[in-house]
Tab-separated table of C-alpha atoms and ligand atoms in Angstrom:
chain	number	residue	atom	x	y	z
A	17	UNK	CA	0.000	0.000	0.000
A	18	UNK	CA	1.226	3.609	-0.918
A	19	UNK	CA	0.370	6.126	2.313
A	20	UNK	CA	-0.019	9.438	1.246
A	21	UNK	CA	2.503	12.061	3.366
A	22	UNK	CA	1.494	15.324	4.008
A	23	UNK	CA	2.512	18.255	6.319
A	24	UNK	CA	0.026	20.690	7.596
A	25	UNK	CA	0.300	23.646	9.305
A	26	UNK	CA	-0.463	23.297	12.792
A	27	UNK	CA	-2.693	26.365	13.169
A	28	UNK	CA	-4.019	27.036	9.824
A	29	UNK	CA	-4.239	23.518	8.573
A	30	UNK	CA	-5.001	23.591	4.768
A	31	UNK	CA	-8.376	22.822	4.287
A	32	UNK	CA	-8.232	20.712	1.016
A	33	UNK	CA	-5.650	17.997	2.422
A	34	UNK	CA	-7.784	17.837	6.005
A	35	UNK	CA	-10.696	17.311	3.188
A	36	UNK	CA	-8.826	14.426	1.350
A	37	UNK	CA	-8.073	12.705	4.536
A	38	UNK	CA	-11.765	13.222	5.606
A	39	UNK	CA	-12.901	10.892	2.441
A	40	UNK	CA	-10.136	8.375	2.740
A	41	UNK	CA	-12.279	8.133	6.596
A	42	UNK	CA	-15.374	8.343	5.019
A	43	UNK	CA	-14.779	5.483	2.480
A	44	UNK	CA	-12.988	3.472	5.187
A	45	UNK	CA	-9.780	3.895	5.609
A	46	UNK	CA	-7.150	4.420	8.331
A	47	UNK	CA	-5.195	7.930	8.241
A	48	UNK	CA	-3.072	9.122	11.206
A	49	UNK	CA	-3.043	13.075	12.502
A	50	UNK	CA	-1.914	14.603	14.919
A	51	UNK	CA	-3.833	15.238	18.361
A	52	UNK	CA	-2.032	17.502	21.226
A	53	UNK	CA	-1.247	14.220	23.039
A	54	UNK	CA	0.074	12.133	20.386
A	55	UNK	CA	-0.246	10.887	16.998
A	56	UNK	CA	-3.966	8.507	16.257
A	57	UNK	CA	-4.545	6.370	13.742
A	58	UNK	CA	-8.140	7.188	13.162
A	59	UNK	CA	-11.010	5.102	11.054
A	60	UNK	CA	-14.391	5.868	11.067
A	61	UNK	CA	-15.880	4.575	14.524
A	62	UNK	CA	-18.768	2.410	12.713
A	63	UNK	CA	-17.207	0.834	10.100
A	64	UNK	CA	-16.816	-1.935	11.313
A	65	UNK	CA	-14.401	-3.281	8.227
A	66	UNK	CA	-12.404	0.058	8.620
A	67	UNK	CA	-12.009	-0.448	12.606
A	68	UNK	CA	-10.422	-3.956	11.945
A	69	UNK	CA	-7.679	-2.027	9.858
A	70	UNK	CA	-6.559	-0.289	12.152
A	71	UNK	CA	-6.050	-3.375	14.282
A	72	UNK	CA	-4.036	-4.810	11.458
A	73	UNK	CA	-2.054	-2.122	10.918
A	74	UNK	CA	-0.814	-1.734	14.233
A	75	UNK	CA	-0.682	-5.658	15.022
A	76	UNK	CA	-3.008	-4.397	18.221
A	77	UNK	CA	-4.681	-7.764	20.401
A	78	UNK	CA	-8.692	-7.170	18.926
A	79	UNK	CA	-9.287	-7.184	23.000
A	80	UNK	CA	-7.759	-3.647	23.801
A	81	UNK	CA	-10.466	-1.019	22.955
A	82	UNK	CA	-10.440	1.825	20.754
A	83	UNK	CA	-10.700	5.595	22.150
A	84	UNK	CA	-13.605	6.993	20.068
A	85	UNK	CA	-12.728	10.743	19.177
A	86	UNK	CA	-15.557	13.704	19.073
A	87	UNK	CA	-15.243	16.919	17.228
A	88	UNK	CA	-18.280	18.480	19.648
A	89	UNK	CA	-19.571	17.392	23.421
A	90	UNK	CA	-22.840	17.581	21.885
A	91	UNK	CA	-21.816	14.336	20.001
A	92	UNK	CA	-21.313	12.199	23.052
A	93	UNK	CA	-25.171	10.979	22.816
A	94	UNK	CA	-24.026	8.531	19.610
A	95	UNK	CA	-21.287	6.650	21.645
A	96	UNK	CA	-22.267	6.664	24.898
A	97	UNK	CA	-25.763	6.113	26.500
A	98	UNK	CA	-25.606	7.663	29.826
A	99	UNK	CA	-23.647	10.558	31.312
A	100	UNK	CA	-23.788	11.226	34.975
A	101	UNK	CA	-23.468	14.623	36.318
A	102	UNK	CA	-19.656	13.698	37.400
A	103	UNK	CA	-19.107	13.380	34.044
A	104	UNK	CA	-20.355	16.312	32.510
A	105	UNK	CA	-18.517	18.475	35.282
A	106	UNK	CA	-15.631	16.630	33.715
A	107	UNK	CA	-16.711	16.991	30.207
A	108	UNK	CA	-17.455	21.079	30.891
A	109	UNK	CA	-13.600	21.960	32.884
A	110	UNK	CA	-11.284	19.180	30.275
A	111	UNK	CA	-12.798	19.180	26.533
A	112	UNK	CA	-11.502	19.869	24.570
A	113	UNK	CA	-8.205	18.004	25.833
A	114	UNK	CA	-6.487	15.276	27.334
A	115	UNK	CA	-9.015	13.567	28.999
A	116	UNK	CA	-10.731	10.283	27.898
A	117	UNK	CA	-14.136	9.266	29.628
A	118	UNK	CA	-15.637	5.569	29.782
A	119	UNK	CA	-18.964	5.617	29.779
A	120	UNK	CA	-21.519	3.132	29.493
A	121	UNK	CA	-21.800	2.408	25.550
A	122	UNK	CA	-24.435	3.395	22.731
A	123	UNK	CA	-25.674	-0.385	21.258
A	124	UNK	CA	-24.881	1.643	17.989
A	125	UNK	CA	-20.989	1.151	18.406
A	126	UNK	CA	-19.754	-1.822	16.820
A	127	UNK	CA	-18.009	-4.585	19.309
A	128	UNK	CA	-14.853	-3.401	17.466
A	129	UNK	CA	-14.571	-0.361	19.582
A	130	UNK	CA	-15.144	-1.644	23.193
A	131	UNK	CA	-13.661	-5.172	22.081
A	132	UNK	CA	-16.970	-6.161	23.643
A	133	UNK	CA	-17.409	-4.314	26.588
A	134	UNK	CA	-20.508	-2.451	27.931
A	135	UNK	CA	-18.466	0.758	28.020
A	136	UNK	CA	-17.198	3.015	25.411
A	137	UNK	CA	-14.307	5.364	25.527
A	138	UNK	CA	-14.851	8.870	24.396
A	139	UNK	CA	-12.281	12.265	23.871
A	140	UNK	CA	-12.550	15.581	22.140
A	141	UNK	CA	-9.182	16.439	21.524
A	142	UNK	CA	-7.986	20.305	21.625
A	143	UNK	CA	-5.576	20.137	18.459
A	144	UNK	CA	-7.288	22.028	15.842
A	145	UNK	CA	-6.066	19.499	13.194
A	146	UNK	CA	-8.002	16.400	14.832
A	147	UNK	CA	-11.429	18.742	15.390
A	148	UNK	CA	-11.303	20.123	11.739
A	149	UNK	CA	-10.611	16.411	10.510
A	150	UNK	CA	-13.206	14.692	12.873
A	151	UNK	CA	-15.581	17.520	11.650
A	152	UNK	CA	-14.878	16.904	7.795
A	153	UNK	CA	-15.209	13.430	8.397
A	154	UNK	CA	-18.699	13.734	9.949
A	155	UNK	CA	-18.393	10.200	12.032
A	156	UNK	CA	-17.025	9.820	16.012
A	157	UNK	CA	-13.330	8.502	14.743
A	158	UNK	CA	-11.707	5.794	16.043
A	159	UNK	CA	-7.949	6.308	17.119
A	160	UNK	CA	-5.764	4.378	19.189
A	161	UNK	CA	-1.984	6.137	19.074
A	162	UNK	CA	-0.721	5.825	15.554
A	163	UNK	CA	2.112	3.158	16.549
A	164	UNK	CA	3.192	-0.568	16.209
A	165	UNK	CA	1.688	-2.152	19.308
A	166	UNK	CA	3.756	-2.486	21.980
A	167	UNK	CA	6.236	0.482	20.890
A	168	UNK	CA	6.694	4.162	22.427
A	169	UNK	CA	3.913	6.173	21.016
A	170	UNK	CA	4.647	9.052	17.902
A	171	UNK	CA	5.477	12.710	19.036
A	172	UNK	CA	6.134	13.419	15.386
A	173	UNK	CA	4.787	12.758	11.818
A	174	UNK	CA	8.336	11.205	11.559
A	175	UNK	CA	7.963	8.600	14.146
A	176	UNK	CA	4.538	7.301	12.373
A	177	UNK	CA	5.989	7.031	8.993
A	178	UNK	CA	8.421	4.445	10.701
A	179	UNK	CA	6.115	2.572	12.293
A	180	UNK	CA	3.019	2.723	9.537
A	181	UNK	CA	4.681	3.383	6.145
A	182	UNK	CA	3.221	1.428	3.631
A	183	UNK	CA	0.494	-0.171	6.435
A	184	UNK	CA	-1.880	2.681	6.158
A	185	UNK	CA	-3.393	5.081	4.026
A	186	UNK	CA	-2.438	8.817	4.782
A	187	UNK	CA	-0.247	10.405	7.341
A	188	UNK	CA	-0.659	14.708	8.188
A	189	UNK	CA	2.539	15.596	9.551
A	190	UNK	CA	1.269	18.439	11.914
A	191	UNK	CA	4.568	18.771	13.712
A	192	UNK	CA	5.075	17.556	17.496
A	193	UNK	CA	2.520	17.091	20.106
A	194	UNK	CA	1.915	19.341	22.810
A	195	UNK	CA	1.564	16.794	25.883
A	196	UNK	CA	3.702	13.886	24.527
A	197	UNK	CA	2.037	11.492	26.696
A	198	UNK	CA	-1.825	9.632	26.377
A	199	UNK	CA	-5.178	10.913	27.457
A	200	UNK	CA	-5.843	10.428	31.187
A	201	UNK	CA	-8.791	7.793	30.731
A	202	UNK	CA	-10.934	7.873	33.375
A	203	UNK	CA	-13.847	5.662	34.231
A	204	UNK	CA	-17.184	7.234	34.864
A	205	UNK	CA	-19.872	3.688	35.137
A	206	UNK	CA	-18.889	3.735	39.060
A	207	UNK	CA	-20.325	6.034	42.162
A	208	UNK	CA	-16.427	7.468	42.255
A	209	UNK	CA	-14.501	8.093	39.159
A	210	UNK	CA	-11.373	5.705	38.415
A	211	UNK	CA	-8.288	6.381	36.575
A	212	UNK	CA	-7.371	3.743	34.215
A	213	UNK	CA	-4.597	5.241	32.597
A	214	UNK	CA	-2.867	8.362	34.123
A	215	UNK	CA	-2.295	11.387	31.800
A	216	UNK	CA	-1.964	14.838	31.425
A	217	UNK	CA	-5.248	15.055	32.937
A	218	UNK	CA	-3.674	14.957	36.865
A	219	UNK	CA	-5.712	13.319	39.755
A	220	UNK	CA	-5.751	16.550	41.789
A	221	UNK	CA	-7.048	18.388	38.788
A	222	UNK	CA	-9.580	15.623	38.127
A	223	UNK	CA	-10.414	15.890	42.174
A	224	UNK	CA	-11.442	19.537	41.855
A	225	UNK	CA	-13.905	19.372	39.207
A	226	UNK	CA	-15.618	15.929	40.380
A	227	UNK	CA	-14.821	15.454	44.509
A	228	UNK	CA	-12.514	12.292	44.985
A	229	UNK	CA	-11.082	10.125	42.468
A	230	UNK	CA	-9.122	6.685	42.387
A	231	UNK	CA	-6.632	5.350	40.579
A	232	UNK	CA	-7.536	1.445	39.457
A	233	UNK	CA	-5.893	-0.911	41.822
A	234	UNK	CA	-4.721	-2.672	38.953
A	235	UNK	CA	-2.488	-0.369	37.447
A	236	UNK	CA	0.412	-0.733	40.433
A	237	UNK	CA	-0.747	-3.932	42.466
A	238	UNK	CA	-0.031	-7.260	39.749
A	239	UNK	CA	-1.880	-9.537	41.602
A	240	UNK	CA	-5.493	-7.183	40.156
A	241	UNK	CA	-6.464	-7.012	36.383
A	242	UNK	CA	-6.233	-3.849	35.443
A	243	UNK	CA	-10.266	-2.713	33.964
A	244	UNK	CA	-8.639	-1.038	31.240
A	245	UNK	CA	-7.646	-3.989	28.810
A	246	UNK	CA	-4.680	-1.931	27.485
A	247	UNK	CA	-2.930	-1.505	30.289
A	248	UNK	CA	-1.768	-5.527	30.891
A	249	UNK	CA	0.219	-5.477	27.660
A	250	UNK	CA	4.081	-4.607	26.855
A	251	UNK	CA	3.771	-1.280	26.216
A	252	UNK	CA	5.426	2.355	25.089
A	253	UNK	CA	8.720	-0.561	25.214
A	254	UNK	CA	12.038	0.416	23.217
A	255	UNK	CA	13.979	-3.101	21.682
A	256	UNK	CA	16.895	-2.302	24.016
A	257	UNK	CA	16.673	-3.403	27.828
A	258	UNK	CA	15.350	-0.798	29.917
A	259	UNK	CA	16.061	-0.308	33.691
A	260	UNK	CA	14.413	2.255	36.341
A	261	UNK	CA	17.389	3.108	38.944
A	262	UNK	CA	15.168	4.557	41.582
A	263	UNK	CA	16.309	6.067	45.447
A	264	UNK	CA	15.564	9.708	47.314
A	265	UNK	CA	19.530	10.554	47.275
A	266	UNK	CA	20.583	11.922	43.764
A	267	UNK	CA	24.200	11.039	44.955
A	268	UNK	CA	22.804	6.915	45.322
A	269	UNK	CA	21.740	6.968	41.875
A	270	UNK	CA	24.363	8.305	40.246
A	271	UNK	CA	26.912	5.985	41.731
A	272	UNK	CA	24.517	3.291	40.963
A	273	UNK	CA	24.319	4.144	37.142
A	274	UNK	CA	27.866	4.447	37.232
A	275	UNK	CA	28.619	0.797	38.414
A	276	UNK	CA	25.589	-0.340	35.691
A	277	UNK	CA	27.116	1.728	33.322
A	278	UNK	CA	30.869	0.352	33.978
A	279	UNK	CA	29.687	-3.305	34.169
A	280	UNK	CA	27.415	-3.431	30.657
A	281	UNK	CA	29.880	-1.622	28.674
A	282	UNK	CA	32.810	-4.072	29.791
A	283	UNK	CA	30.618	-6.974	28.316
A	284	UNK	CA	30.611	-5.115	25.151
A	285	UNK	CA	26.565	-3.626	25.528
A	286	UNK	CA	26.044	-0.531	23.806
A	287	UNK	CA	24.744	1.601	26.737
A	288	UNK	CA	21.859	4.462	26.681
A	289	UNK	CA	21.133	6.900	29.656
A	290	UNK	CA	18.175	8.857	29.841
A	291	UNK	CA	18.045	11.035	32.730
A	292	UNK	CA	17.178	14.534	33.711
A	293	UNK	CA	19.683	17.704	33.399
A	294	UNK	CA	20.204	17.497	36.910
A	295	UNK	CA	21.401	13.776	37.250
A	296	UNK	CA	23.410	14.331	33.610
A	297	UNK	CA	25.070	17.554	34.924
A	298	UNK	CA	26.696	15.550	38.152
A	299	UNK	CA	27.849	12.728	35.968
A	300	UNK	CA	29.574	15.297	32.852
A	301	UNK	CA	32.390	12.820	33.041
A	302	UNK	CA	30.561	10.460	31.562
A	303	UNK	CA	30.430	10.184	28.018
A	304	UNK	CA	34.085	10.494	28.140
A	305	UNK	CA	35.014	8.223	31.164
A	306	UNK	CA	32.618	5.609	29.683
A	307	UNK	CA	32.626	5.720	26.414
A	308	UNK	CA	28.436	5.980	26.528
A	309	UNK	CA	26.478	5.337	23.371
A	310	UNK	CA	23.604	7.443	24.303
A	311	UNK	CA	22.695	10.177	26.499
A	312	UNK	CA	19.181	11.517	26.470
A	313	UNK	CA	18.453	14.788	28.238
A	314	UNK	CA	14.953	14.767	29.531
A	315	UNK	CA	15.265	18.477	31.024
A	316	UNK	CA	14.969	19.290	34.117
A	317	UNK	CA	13.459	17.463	37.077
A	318	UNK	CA	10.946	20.519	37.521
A	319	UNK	CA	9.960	20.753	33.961
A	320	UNK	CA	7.388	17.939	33.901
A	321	UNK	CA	5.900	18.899	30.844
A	322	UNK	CA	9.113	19.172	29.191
A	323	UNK	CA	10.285	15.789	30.514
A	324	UNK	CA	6.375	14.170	28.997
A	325	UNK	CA	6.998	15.992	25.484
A	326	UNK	CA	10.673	14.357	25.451
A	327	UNK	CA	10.265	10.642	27.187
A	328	UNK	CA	8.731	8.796	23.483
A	329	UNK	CA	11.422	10.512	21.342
A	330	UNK	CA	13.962	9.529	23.448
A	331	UNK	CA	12.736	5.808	23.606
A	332	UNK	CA	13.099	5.704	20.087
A	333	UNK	CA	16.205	7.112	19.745
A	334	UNK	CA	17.917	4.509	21.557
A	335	UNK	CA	16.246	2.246	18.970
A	336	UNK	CA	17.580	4.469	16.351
A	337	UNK	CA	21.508	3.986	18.050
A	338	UNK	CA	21.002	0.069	18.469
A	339	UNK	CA	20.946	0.608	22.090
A	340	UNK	CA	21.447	-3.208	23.871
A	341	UNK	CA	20.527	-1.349	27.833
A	342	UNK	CA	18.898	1.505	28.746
A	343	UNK	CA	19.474	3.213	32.037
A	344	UNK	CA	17.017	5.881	33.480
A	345	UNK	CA	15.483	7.315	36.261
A	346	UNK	CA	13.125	7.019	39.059
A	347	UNK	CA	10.670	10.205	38.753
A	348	UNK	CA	9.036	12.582	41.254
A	349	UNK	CA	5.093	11.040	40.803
A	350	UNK	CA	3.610	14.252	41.822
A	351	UNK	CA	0.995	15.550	38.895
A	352	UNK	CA	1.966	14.320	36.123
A	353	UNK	CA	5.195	12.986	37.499
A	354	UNK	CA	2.169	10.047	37.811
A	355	UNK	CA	1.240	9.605	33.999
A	356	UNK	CA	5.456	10.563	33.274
A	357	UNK	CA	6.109	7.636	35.706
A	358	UNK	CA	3.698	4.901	34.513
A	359	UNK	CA	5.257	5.322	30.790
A	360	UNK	CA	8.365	5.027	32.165
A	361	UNK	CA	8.099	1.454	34.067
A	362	UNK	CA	5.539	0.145	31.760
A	363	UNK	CA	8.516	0.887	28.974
A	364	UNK	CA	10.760	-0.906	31.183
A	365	UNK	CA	8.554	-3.821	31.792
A	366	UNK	CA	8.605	-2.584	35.926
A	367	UNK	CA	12.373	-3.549	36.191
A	368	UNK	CA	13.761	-1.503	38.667
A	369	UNK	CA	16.928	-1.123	40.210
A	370	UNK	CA	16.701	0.367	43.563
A	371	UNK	CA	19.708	2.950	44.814
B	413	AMP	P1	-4.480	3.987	22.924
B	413	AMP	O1	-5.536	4.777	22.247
B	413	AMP	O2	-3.748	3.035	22.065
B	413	AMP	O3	-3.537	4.885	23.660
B	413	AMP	O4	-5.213	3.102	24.022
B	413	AMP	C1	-6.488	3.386	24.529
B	413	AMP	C2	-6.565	2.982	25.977
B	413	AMP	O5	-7.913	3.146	26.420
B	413	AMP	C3	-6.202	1.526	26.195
B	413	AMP	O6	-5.458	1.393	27.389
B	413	AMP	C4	-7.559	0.870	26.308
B	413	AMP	O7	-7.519	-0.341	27.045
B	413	AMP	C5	-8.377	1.956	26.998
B	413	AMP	N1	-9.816	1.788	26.753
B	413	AMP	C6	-10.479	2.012	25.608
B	413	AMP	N2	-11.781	1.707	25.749
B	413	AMP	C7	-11.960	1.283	27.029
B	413	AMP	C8	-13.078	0.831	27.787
B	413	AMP	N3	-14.294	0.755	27.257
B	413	AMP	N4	-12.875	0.456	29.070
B	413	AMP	C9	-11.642	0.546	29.622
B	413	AMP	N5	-10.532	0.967	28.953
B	413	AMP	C10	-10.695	1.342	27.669
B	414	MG	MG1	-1.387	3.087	22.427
């Protein structure tokens, strides 16, 4: 299959390629755009022949659900047959943005979408690309993150045509995402809202619109299943190995990643650290001392929405570098320090070192 490539302004997309990927939707096929978390690979949400593309394409398990994506809150009434006052409060302080809501489904969405569940997952995203294209497209459009399953998610038009070339029908290159990380989902079927996936979307934020909030049990103990299918596979992985060095005393972990570092590089591993400015600047020596094939910068420790626009790019660079181990970080899991922190362990398939 050829994919079309096109860049788009950001701002003042061009109408007639938003319009072009708007029929390729309409007539059933899978396009990815960018949203201002990251990169979807959208189909129309009831085609039910379309929706199995995009599984396909992205060699996704059929039983992880879609995210359906709405260009208008007034659209919510096709995918989702009840709203509960929580849920609107929600709907009224986060959309458009980074906030996904399960809600009990419409029979009208195909078992595609909810891979069978009762519930339905809905978002209207705050990148004017994704509205204008949704609204062209005049269907709720089904996106999961425009990726090969299991691999970082794309930041970048760039990191989708690696992934997708030649797998789907159109890519619009809109430049990097905002947030860098997923949507917040949040479940909305129970008396008190649950967070399936953490996301830009914070708890406390979440908390001050719609009174307390949980986070799923499942997502941190192993002995639960988490209630968002997703969240049990691989996920956001690079190839290399990936380790979490984690301790309160900055001094710890560096000597820690200095002994890893020493000890994988003498067996001939080419060796990755990703780490914040902070923890690079007291280890300068490094790339020198150690002869390090990687170092990836993920700003500082109190830029957290620098470090969540970063964390997939850097992932994939170590890919790009033939990285065998990749060292990083324990994170602050304050705001989105939470969302920033479940990427990072779910990348590293929870194996942490402990300093
Ligand atoms: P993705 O769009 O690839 O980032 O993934 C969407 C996430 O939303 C996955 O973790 C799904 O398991 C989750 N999700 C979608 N629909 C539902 C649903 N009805 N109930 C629970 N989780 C859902
Ligand atoms: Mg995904």
């Amino acid at each position: 299959m050829i994919t079309k490539y096109q860049r788009v302004n950001a701002l003042y997309p061009n109408i007639m390629v938003l319009k072009c990927a708007a029929e390729i939707i309409q007539e059933g096929g899978v396009v990815a755009f960018p949203t201002e978390t990251v990169y979807g690979l959208g189909a129309d949400g009831f085609n039910e022949d379309a929706l199995e593309k995009i599984f396909i394409a992205k060699g996704r398990p059929m039983d992880n659900p879609l995210i359906l994506h709405i260009a208008s809150s007034r659209e919510i009434v096709d995918v989702a047959s009840y709203i509960s006052a929580r849920a609107k409060k929600a709907i009224t302080a986060f959309w458009p943005g980074p906030l996904t809501l399960v809600l009990p489904k419409n029979p009208q969405v195909p078992d595609q979408v909810s891979a069978g569940l009762s519930t339905v997952a809905v978002r209207m995203p705050a990148h004017p690309i994704a509205l204008k294209l949704i609204k062209l497209a005049r269907v709720p459009v089904a996106a999961p993150s425009a990726n090969l399953s299991g691999r970082p998610s794309p930041t970048t038009g760039f990191h989708v045509l690696k992934d997708l070339k030649g797998k789907i029908d159109m890519i619009v290159d809109g430049g990097p995402c905002r947030w860098g990380i997923e949507s917040t989902v949040v479940d909305f079927t129970d008396e008190i809202p649950t967070i399936l996936r953490p996301g830009a979307v914070t708890r406390e934020m979440l908390e001050s619109v719609v009174g307390q909030v949980i986070y799923d049990p499942g997502l941190k103990n192993k002995q639960v299943v988490p209630k968002s299918p997703g969240v049990k596979y691989l996920h956001y992985a690079p190839r290399g190995d990936m380790y979490l060095i984690q301790g309160d005393n900055s001094q710890l972990i560096v000597a820690k990643l200095k002994e890893l570092i020493q000890s994988y590089k003498g067996n001939g591993k080419r060796v990755a650290l990703i780490a914040t400015n902070e923890i690079i600047g007291m280890i300068d020596d490094l790339k020198l001392d150690f002869n390090l094939d990687y170092i990836g910068n993920l700003g500082s420790k109190y830029e957290q929405e620098l470090i969540a626009s970063r964390v997939y790019h850097l992932l994939r660079n170590c890919d790009r570098f033939n990285i065998d181990i990749i060292l990083t970080e324990g994170l602050s899991e304050e705001g989105l320090g939470a969302a920033i922190m479940n990427r990072l362990l779910k990348a590293s398939g929870n194996k942490v070192i402990k300093a």
